[in-house]
mmCIF file of C-alpha atoms in Angstrom:
data_model
loop_
_atom_site.group_PDB
_atom_site.id
_atom_site.type_symbol
_atom_site.label_atom_id
_atom_site.label_comp_id
_atom_site.label_asym_id
_atom_site.label_seq_id
_atom_site.Cartn_x
_atom_site.Cartn_y
_atom_site.Cartn_z
ATOM 1 C CA ASN Y 1 -51.760 27.781 21.480
ATOM 2 C CA THR Y 2 -49.420 27.743 24.512
ATOM 3 C CA GLU Y 3 -49.249 23.958 24.931
ATOM 4 C CA SER Y 4 -48.248 23.429 21.284
ATOM 5 C CA ILE Y 5 -45.552 26.095 21.568
ATOM 6 C CA GLU Y 6 -44.186 24.541 24.763
ATOM 7 C CA ALA Y 7 -44.216 21.101 23.124
ATOM 8 C CA LEU Y 8 -42.357 22.455 20.128
ATOM 9 C CA GLN Y 9 -39.837 24.183 22.408
ATOM 10 C CA LEU Y 10 -39.324 20.935 24.328
ATOM 11 C CA SER Y 11 -38.882 19.060 21.051
ATOM 12 C CA LEU Y 12 -36.407 21.708 19.895
ATOM 13 C CA ARG Y 13 -34.352 21.355 23.080
ATOM 14 C CA GLU Y 14 -34.345 17.577 22.716
ATOM 15 C CA LYS Y 15 -33.214 17.871 19.112
ATOM 16 C CA ILE Y 16 -30.466 20.296 20.126
ATOM 17 C CA THR Y 17 -29.317 17.763 22.730
ATOM 18 C CA VAL Y 18 -29.366 14.989 20.131
ATOM 19 C CA LYS Y 19 -27.519 17.284 17.728
ATOM 20 C CA ASP Y 20 -24.817 17.968 20.324
ATOM 21 C CA GLU Y 21 -24.445 14.244 21.030
ATOM 22 C CA ARG Y 22 -24.173 13.462 17.342
ATOM 23 C CA GLU Y 23 -21.594 16.218 16.902
ATOM 24 C CA LYS Y 24 -19.541 14.565 19.635
ATOM 25 C CA ILE Y 25 -19.874 11.244 17.828
ATOM 26 C CA LEU Y 26 -18.829 12.964 14.587
ATOM 27 C CA ILE Y 27 -15.753 14.502 16.244
ATOM 28 C CA ALA Y 28 -14.800 11.135 17.755
ATOM 29 C CA SER Y 29 -15.282 9.463 14.384
ATOM 30 C CA ARG Y 30 -13.122 12.063 12.675
ATOM 31 C CA ASP Y 31 -10.416 11.618 15.312
ATOM 32 C CA ASN Y 32 -10.603 7.852 14.838
ATOM 33 C CA LEU Y 33 -10.399 8.265 11.059
ATOM 34 C CA ALA Y 34 -7.412 10.588 11.414
ATOM 35 C CA GLN Y 35 -5.686 8.064 13.676
ATOM 36 C CA LYS Y 36 -6.362 5.272 11.175
ATOM 37 C CA GLU Y 37 -4.936 7.399 8.371
ATOM 38 C CA THR Y 38 -1.884 8.185 10.516
ATOM 39 C CA ASP Y 39 -1.388 4.464 11.251
ATOM 40 C CA LEU Y 40 -1.707 3.684 7.539
ATOM 41 C CA ARG Y 41 0.883 6.319 6.631
ATOM 42 C CA GLU Y 42 3.236 5.038 9.329
ATOM 43 C CA SER Y 43 2.853 1.454 8.047
ATOM 44 C CA GLU Y 44 3.537 2.597 4.486
ATOM 45 C CA GLN Y 45 6.554 4.612 5.690
ATOM 46 C CA LYS Y 46 7.904 1.565 7.554
ATOM 47 C CA ARG Y 47 7.474 -0.555 4.448
ATOM 48 C CA LEU Y 48 9.374 2.012 2.351
ATOM 49 C CA GLN Y 49 12.101 2.288 5.007
ATOM 50 C CA THR Y 50 12.419 -1.493 5.045
ATOM 51 C CA GLU Y 51 12.779 -1.561 1.270
ATOM 52 C CA GLN Y 52 15.393 1.219 1.421
ATOM 53 C CA ALA Y 53 17.311 -0.629 4.150
ATOM 54 C CA VAL Y 54 17.660 -3.679 1.904
ATOM 55 C CA HIS Y 55 19.670 -1.859 -0.794
ATOM 56 C CA PRO Y 56 22.733 -0.886 1.310
ATOM 57 C CA ILE Y 57 22.755 -4.352 2.873
ATOM 58 C CA ARG Y 58 22.781 -5.928 -0.573
ATOM 59 C CA ASP Y 59 25.638 -3.624 -1.598
ATOM 60 C CA LYS Y 60 27.624 -4.581 1.509
ATOM 61 C CA LEU Y 61 26.898 -8.234 0.826
ATOM 62 C CA GLU Y 62 28.200 -7.946 -2.736
ATOM 63 C CA GLN Y 63 31.285 -6.059 -1.543
ATOM 64 C CA SER Y 64 31.943 -8.747 1.071
ATOM 65 C CA ARG Y 65 31.718 -11.413 -1.599
ATOM 66 C CA LEU Y 66 34.240 -9.515 -3.733
ATOM 67 C CA ASN Y 67 36.579 -9.216 -0.747
ATOM 68 C CA GLU Y 68 36.180 -12.921 -0.109
ATOM 69 C CA ARG Y 69 37.141 -13.799 -3.695
ATOM 70 C CA GLU Y 70 40.111 -11.427 -3.507
ATOM 71 C CA SER Y 71 41.287 -13.078 -0.289
ATOM 72 C CA LYS Y 72 40.961 -16.525 -1.854
ATOM 73 C CA LEU Y 73 43.096 -15.481 -4.838
ATOM 74 C CA LEU Y 74 45.718 -13.953 -2.561
ATOM 75 C CA PHE Y 75 45.693 -17.092 -0.419
ATOM 76 C CA GLU Y 76 46.237 -19.303 -3.459
ATOM 77 C CA GLN Y 77 49.043 -17.048 -4.672
ATOM 78 C CA PHE Y 78 50.877 -17.290 -1.349
ATOM 79 C CA GLN Y 79 50.335 -21.041 -1.267
ATOM 80 C CA ASN Y 80 51.824 -21.435 -4.745
ATOM 81 C CA GLU Y 81 54.829 -19.320 -3.849
ATOM 82 C CA ILE Y 82 55.510 -21.426 -0.773
ATOM 83 C CA ASN Y 83 55.131 -24.670 -2.687
ATOM 84 C CA GLU Y 84 57.362 -23.510 -5.524
ATOM 85 C CA SER Y 85 60.110 -22.389 -3.152
ATOM 86 C CA GLN Y 86 60.419 -25.817 -1.478
ATOM 87 C CA PHE Y 87 63.344 -28.052 -2.543
ATOM 88 C CA ASP Y 88 62.183 -31.352 -4.048
ATOM 89 C CA GLU Y 89 64.905 -33.950 -3.273
ATOM 90 C CA VAL Y 90 63.060 -36.749 -5.056
ATOM 91 C CA VAL Y 91 63.086 -34.920 -8.383
ATOM 92 C CA LEU Y 92 66.769 -34.041 -7.981
ATOM 93 C CA SER Y 93 67.790 -37.626 -7.133
ATOM 94 C CA GLU Y 94 65.947 -38.942 -10.179
ATOM 95 C CA SER Y 95 67.863 -36.496 -12.373
ATOM 96 C CA ILE Y 96 71.287 -37.805 -11.179
ATOM 97 C CA THR Y 97 72.470 -41.364 -11.907
ATOM 98 C CA GLU Y 98 75.784 -43.229 -11.560
ATOM 99 C CA LYS Y 99 76.734 -42.223 -15.123
ATOM 100 C CA THR Y 100 76.132 -38.544 -14.548
ATOM 101 C CA THR Y 101 79.297 -36.519 -14.876
ATOM 102 C CA VAL Y 102 80.410 -33.608 -12.751
ATOM 103 C CA LYS Y 103 79.810 -31.286 -15.670
ATOM 104 C CA GLU Y 104 76.217 -32.499 -16.012
ATOM 105 C CA VAL Y 105 75.677 -32.063 -12.302
ATOM 106 C CA GLN Y 106 77.061 -28.547 -12.549
ATOM 107 C CA GLU Y 107 74.772 -27.759 -15.468
ATOM 108 C CA LEU Y 108 71.821 -29.129 -13.502
ATOM 109 C CA CYS Y 109 72.762 -26.987 -10.523
ATOM 110 C CA ASN Y 110 73.056 -23.930 -12.743
ATOM 111 C CA LYS Y 111 69.659 -24.650 -14.233
ATOM 112 C CA LEU Y 112 68.099 -25.016 -10.790
ATOM 113 C CA GLN Y 113 69.781 -21.813 -9.681
ATOM 114 C CA GLU Y 114 68.329 -19.972 -12.657
ATOM 115 C CA GLU Y 115 64.879 -21.281 -11.799
ATOM 116 C CA ILE Y 116 65.381 -20.155 -8.207
ATOM 117 C CA ASN Y 117 66.476 -16.718 -9.408
ATOM 118 C CA LEU Y 118 63.408 -16.479 -11.580
ATOM 119 C CA LEU Y 119 61.297 -17.098 -8.492
ATOM 120 C CA GLY Y 120 62.689 -13.924 -6.960
ATOM 121 C CA PRO Y 121 63.621 -13.272 -3.350
ATOM 122 C CA VAL Y 122 62.110 -15.523 -0.698
ATOM 123 C CA ASN Y 123 59.182 -13.889 1.080
ATOM 124 C CA LEU Y 124 59.910 -14.720 4.700
ATOM 125 C CA ALA Y 125 56.672 -13.053 5.792
ATOM 126 C CA ALA Y 126 54.516 -15.215 3.499
ATOM 127 C CA ILE Y 127 53.533 -17.662 6.245
ATOM 128 C CA HIS Y 128 52.548 -14.825 8.576
ATOM 129 C CA GLU Y 129 50.669 -13.088 5.780
ATOM 130 C CA LEU Y 130 48.945 -16.354 4.924
ATOM 131 C CA ALA Y 131 47.765 -16.759 8.519
ATOM 132 C CA SER Y 132 46.600 -13.134 8.539
ATOM 133 C CA GLU Y 133 44.684 -13.609 5.296
ATOM 134 C CA LYS Y 134 43.109 -16.792 6.639
ATOM 135 C CA GLU Y 135 41.932 -14.853 9.677
ATOM 136 C CA ARG Y 136 40.610 -12.050 7.485
ATOM 137 C CA LYS Y 137 38.869 -14.573 5.244
ATOM 138 C CA GLY Y 138 37.178 -16.111 8.293
ATOM 139 C CA TYR Y 139 36.034 -12.660 9.412
ATOM 140 C CA LEU Y 140 34.684 -11.825 5.951
ATOM 141 C CA ASP Y 141 32.916 -15.193 5.775
ATOM 142 C CA SER Y 142 31.230 -14.367 9.094
ATOM 143 C CA GLN Y 143 30.227 -10.914 7.802
ATOM 144 C CA VAL Y 144 28.828 -12.422 4.610
ATOM 145 C CA GLU Y 145 26.809 -14.914 6.649
ATOM 146 C CA ASP Y 146 25.417 -12.159 8.924
ATOM 147 C CA LEU Y 147 24.561 -9.896 5.994
ATOM 148 C CA THR Y 148 22.934 -12.756 4.104
ATOM 149 C CA SER Y 149 20.827 -13.616 7.150
ATOM 150 C CA ALA Y 150 19.793 -9.958 7.640
ATOM 151 C CA SER Y 151 18.972 -9.598 3.946
ATOM 152 C CA ASN Y 152 16.855 -12.757 3.982
ATOM 153 C CA THR Y 153 15.015 -11.551 7.102
ATOM 154 C CA LEU Y 154 14.218 -8.173 5.512
ATOM 155 C CA GLU Y 155 13.134 -9.741 2.238
ATOM 156 C CA ASP Y 156 10.854 -12.151 4.115
ATOM 157 C CA ALA Y 157 9.332 -9.208 6.022
ATOM 158 C CA ILE Y 158 8.731 -7.288 2.778
ATOM 159 C CA LYS Y 159 7.152 -10.339 1.152
ATOM 160 C CA ARG Y 160 4.925 -10.888 4.189
ATOM 161 C CA ILE Y 161 3.808 -7.232 4.245
ATOM 162 C CA ASP Y 162 3.176 -7.230 0.481
ATOM 163 C CA LYS Y 163 1.178 -10.466 0.714
ATOM 164 C CA GLU Y 164 -0.996 -9.188 3.568
ATOM 165 C CA THR Y 165 -1.541 -5.865 1.794
ATOM 166 C CA ARG Y 166 -2.329 -7.618 -1.478
ATOM 167 C CA ASP Y 167 -4.801 -10.027 0.172
ATOM 168 C CA ARG Y 168 -6.623 -7.181 1.948
ATOM 169 C CA LEU Y 169 -6.772 -5.061 -1.191
ATOM 170 C CA ILE Y 170 -8.127 -7.943 -3.260
ATOM 171 C CA ALA Y 171 -10.793 -8.772 -0.655
ATOM 172 C CA THR Y 172 -11.802 -5.107 -0.338
ATOM 173 C CA PHE Y 173 -11.830 -4.598 -4.113
ATOM 174 C CA ASN Y 174 -14.029 -7.655 -4.690
ATOM 175 C CA GLU Y 175 -16.484 -6.617 -1.963
ATOM 176 C CA VAL Y 176 -16.738 -3.021 -3.230
ATOM 177 C CA ASN Y 177 -17.109 -4.287 -6.809
ATOM 178 C CA LYS Y 178 -19.958 -6.570 -5.742
ATOM 179 C CA ASN Y 179 -21.727 -3.757 -3.859
ATOM 180 C CA PHE Y 180 -21.150 -1.333 -6.749
ATOM 181 C CA THR Y 181 -22.803 -3.697 -9.242
ATOM 182 C CA GLU Y 182 -25.738 -4.220 -6.865
ATOM 183 C CA PHE Y 183 -26.392 -0.508 -6.234
ATOM 184 C CA PHE Y 184 -25.912 0.371 -9.918
ATOM 185 C CA ARG Y 185 -28.658 -2.053 -10.934
ATOM 186 C CA ILE Y 186 -30.984 -0.655 -8.273
ATOM 187 C CA LEU Y 187 -30.389 2.999 -9.180
ATOM 188 C CA PHE Y 188 -30.609 2.385 -12.942
ATOM 189 C CA ASN Y 189 -33.367 -0.229 -12.656
ATOM 190 C CA GLY Y 190 -31.107 -2.664 -14.526
ATOM 191 C CA GLY Y 191 -27.885 -2.516 -16.478
ATOM 192 C CA GLN Y 192 -24.407 -3.632 -15.531
ATOM 193 C CA ALA Y 193 -21.362 -1.931 -13.959
ATOM 194 C CA GLN Y 194 -18.085 -3.038 -12.473
ATOM 195 C CA LEU Y 195 -14.624 -1.943 -11.378
ATOM 196 C CA GLU Y 196 -11.701 -3.220 -13.458
ATOM 197 C CA LEU Y 197 -8.007 -3.333 -12.577
ATOM 198 C CA LEU Y 198 -5.779 -1.807 -15.260
ATOM 199 C CA GLY Y 199 -2.905 -4.181 -14.465
ATOM 200 C CA GLU Y 200 -2.205 -7.567 -12.939
ATOM 201 C CA GLU Y 201 -0.450 -6.283 -9.793
ATOM 202 C CA ILE Y 202 -3.068 -4.709 -7.533
ATOM 203 C CA LEU Y 203 -0.460 -2.898 -5.399
ATOM 204 C CA ASP Y 204 0.586 -0.505 -8.172
ATOM 205 C CA THR Y 205 -2.187 -0.546 -10.774
ATOM 206 C CA GLY Y 206 -5.119 1.771 -11.416
ATOM 207 C CA ILE Y 207 -8.881 1.134 -11.384
ATOM 208 C CA GLN Y 208 -11.310 1.854 -14.228
ATOM 209 C CA VAL Y 209 -15.075 2.201 -13.841
ATOM 210 C CA THR Y 210 -17.147 0.656 -16.640
ATOM 211 C CA ALA Y 211 -20.907 1.086 -16.797
ATOM 212 C CA GLN Y 212 -23.674 -0.133 -19.074
ATOM 213 C CA PRO Y 213 -27.020 1.543 -18.351
ATOM 214 C CA PRO Y 214 -30.112 -0.302 -19.625
ATOM 215 C CA GLY Y 215 -30.324 -0.168 -23.414
ATOM 216 C CA LYS Y 216 -26.777 1.137 -23.930
ATOM 217 C CA LYS Y 217 -23.433 -0.399 -24.827
ATOM 218 C CA ASN Y 218 -20.741 -1.044 -22.262
ATOM 219 C CA THR Y 219 -18.663 2.129 -21.890
ATOM 220 C CA THR Y 220 -16.390 4.031 -19.534
ATOM 221 C CA ILE Y 221 -17.836 6.569 -17.114
ATOM 222 C CA SER Y 222 -16.391 9.495 -19.108
ATOM 223 C CA GLN Y 223 -18.802 8.707 -21.975
ATOM 224 C CA LEU Y 224 -21.963 8.796 -19.834
ATOM 225 C CA SER Y 225 -24.395 11.691 -19.562
ATOM 226 C CA GLY Y 226 -24.409 14.000 -16.550
ATOM 227 C CA GLY Y 227 -27.265 12.182 -14.826
ATOM 228 C CA GLU Y 228 -25.734 8.770 -15.539
ATOM 229 C CA LYS Y 229 -22.403 9.927 -14.145
ATOM 230 C CA ALA Y 230 -24.125 11.185 -10.983
ATOM 231 C CA LEU Y 231 -25.980 7.897 -10.442
ATOM 232 C CA THR Y 232 -22.849 5.836 -11.162
ATOM 233 C CA ALA Y 233 -20.804 7.896 -8.710
ATOM 234 C CA THR Y 234 -23.593 7.580 -6.132
ATOM 235 C CA ALA Y 235 -23.612 3.800 -6.578
ATOM 236 C CA LEU Y 236 -19.847 3.724 -5.961
ATOM 237 C CA VAL Y 237 -20.171 5.911 -2.838
ATOM 238 C CA PHE Y 238 -22.931 3.684 -1.469
ATOM 239 C CA ALA Y 239 -20.790 0.605 -2.217
ATOM 240 C CA LEU Y 240 -17.991 2.050 -0.079
ATOM 241 C CA PHE Y 241 -20.402 3.043 2.689
ATOM 242 C CA LYS Y 242 -21.868 -0.464 2.783
ATOM 243 C CA LEU Y 243 -18.388 -1.934 3.222
ATOM 244 C CA ASN Y 244 -17.520 0.443 6.072
ATOM 245 C CA PRO Y 245 -20.503 2.587 7.143
ATOM 246 C CA ALA Y 246 -19.638 6.059 8.417
ATOM 247 C CA PRO Y 247 -21.776 7.965 10.945
ATOM 248 C CA PHE Y 248 -22.476 10.769 8.462
ATOM 249 C CA CYS Y 249 -22.628 11.277 4.704
ATOM 250 C CA LEU Y 250 -22.802 14.775 3.182
ATOM 251 C CA MET Y 251 -24.144 15.213 -0.358
ATOM 252 C CA ASP Y 252 -24.408 18.484 -2.269
ATOM 253 C CA GLU Y 253 -27.121 18.551 -4.967
ATOM 254 C CA VAL Y 254 -26.377 15.024 -6.159
ATOM 255 C CA ASP Y 255 -29.923 14.827 -7.527
ATOM 256 C CA ALA Y 256 -29.609 18.015 -9.628
ATOM 257 C CA PRO Y 257 -29.128 16.256 -13.013
ATOM 258 C CA LEU Y 258 -31.672 13.488 -12.282
ATOM 259 C CA ASP Y 259 -35.203 13.188 -13.609
ATOM 260 C CA ASP Y 260 -38.139 12.280 -11.343
ATOM 261 C CA SER Y 261 -37.891 8.487 -11.768
ATOM 262 C CA ASN Y 262 -34.167 8.437 -11.074
ATOM 263 C CA THR Y 263 -34.617 10.855 -8.168
ATOM 264 C CA LEU Y 264 -37.235 8.542 -6.671
ATOM 265 C CA ARG Y 265 -34.877 5.537 -6.843
ATOM 266 C CA PHE Y 266 -32.107 7.671 -5.371
ATOM 267 C CA ALA Y 267 -34.395 8.762 -2.525
ATOM 268 C CA ASP Y 268 -35.400 5.167 -1.796
ATOM 269 C CA MET Y 269 -31.738 4.163 -1.701
ATOM 270 C CA VAL Y 270 -30.864 6.983 0.711
ATOM 271 C CA THR Y 271 -33.768 5.965 2.945
ATOM 272 C CA GLU Y 272 -32.492 2.380 3.003
ATOM 273 C CA MET Y 273 -28.894 3.413 3.677
ATOM 274 C CA SER Y 274 -29.966 5.812 6.451
ATOM 275 C CA LYS Y 275 -30.466 2.807 8.755
ATOM 276 C CA ASN Y 276 -26.702 2.817 9.367
ATOM 277 C CA THR Y 277 -25.663 6.310 8.265
ATOM 278 C CA GLN Y 278 -27.139 9.764 8.805
ATOM 279 C CA PHE Y 279 -27.389 11.631 5.496
ATOM 280 C CA LEU Y 280 -27.050 15.408 5.232
ATOM 281 C CA TYR Y 281 -27.712 16.628 1.714
ATOM 282 C CA VAL Y 282 -28.392 19.853 -0.133
ATOM 283 C CA SER Y 283 -31.277 19.624 -2.593
ATOM 284 C CA HIS Y 284 -33.813 21.711 -4.486
ATOM 285 C CA ASN Y 285 -35.791 18.661 -5.594
ATOM 286 C CA LYS Y 286 -39.242 18.197 -4.047
ATOM 287 C CA ILE Y 287 -39.050 14.396 -4.284
ATOM 288 C CA ALA Y 288 -35.760 14.373 -2.403
ATOM 289 C CA MET Y 289 -37.146 16.783 0.194
ATOM 290 C CA GLU Y 290 -40.162 14.567 0.841
ATOM 291 C CA MET Y 291 -37.997 11.678 2.066
ATOM 292 C CA ALA Y 292 -36.193 13.844 4.636
ATOM 293 C CA GLN Y 293 -37.046 13.622 8.320
ATOM 294 C CA GLN Y 294 -35.835 17.159 8.966
ATOM 295 C CA LEU Y 295 -35.692 20.141 6.610
ATOM 296 C CA ILE Y 296 -33.462 23.168 7.144
ATOM 297 C CA GLY Y 297 -34.062 26.084 4.809
ATOM 298 C CA VAL Y 298 -32.151 29.342 4.338
ATOM 299 C CA THR Y 299 -34.147 32.471 3.499
ATOM 300 C CA MET Y 300 -33.285 36.133 3.082
ATOM 301 C CA GLN Y 301 -36.209 38.278 4.209
ATOM 302 C CA GLU Y 302 -33.947 41.311 4.519
ATOM 303 C CA SER Y 303 -31.267 42.247 2.030
ATOM 304 C CA GLY Y 304 -27.937 40.799 3.115
ATOM 305 C CA VAL Y 305 -29.428 39.021 6.149
ATOM 306 C CA SER Y 306 -30.010 35.269 5.882
ATOM 307 C CA ARG Y 307 -32.256 33.317 8.218
ATOM 308 C CA ILE Y 308 -32.417 29.589 8.907
ATOM 309 C CA VAL Y 309 -35.808 27.878 9.090
ATOM 310 C CA GLU Y 310 -36.019 24.351 10.505
ATOM 311 C CA VAL Y 311 -39.014 22.105 9.805
ATOM 312 C CA SER Y 312 -39.665 18.619 11.143
ATOM 313 C CA LEU Y 313 -41.812 16.746 8.634
ATOM 314 C CA GLU Y 314 -42.982 14.298 11.295
ATOM 315 C CA GLU Y 315 -44.092 17.137 13.578
ATOM 316 C CA ALA Y 316 -45.733 18.912 10.650
ATOM 317 C CA GLU Y 317 -47.716 15.775 9.769
ATOM 318 C CA LYS Y 318 -48.807 15.352 13.383
ATOM 319 C CA MET Y 319 -49.948 18.986 13.555
ATOM 320 C CA GLU Y 320 -51.802 18.648 10.255
ATOM 321 C CA LEU Y 321 -53.560 15.498 11.470
ATOM 322 C CA ALA Y 322 -54.408 17.221 14.755
ATOM 323 C CA ASN Y 323 -55.992 20.122 12.912
#
């Protein structure tokens, strides 16, 4: 009748409006997600740049230390040359007594002259060079101090970033692991499952999924059947969605390998999760279709021409009750 058609048309327009609003929300959510991913990549790039900046600074620091040691050796060499070239009157006076003959004095002078000759020519620029090396040593000491301070600052920043990243990853991993175990038990009506780190350092290790459906031994996900793999993967997806619910979740024939009992538990779980997330899923299963609030079918009445048919289960129930 006319009133029912007008009511359905009004409902259709309202649903189109709601659909448009939700598409806007979806676009905004995608933009927000893209921005978050961009921020994460920038943070990771900054961390890598910081790590790369440390290496040349360390090399310069080591080179400065080598220059400092070289300057110290050169300084000591100049100091020794200056000390050795000085005339020691005390030693000479002790070598000559009242009984010393002229010949002995001459021999002593010759010996001292030989020692002087062995020293080589006097370096008149040694004092100036010593002052210059002292100045250079002071400059290098200052450079070493600056480079050491910069290196310590960068290393502290890297440690702080690694600690914050590690703490967040551990907290997120533990929360997802807890949710994963919870959803696995619900979907399998028992059993045990968990996420395991393959190494001790969470920043660079992998993650392994272990699952033990009811009545089976503990095993990795690769050894499960098709239906068990689908339910395990669904439990992991739901665990992530519970940690950070998204506006939409799209599933494509997730229930295909499931029997009726498992499909029913899956449908109940989707209904529960739909309080915070709108689920869009492709299914050929009647049990899964029955839990939907809106059905959209694709038919081909003419060859090569597909047609979309939309059915609201709530409206259909109201019309059936009215009739």
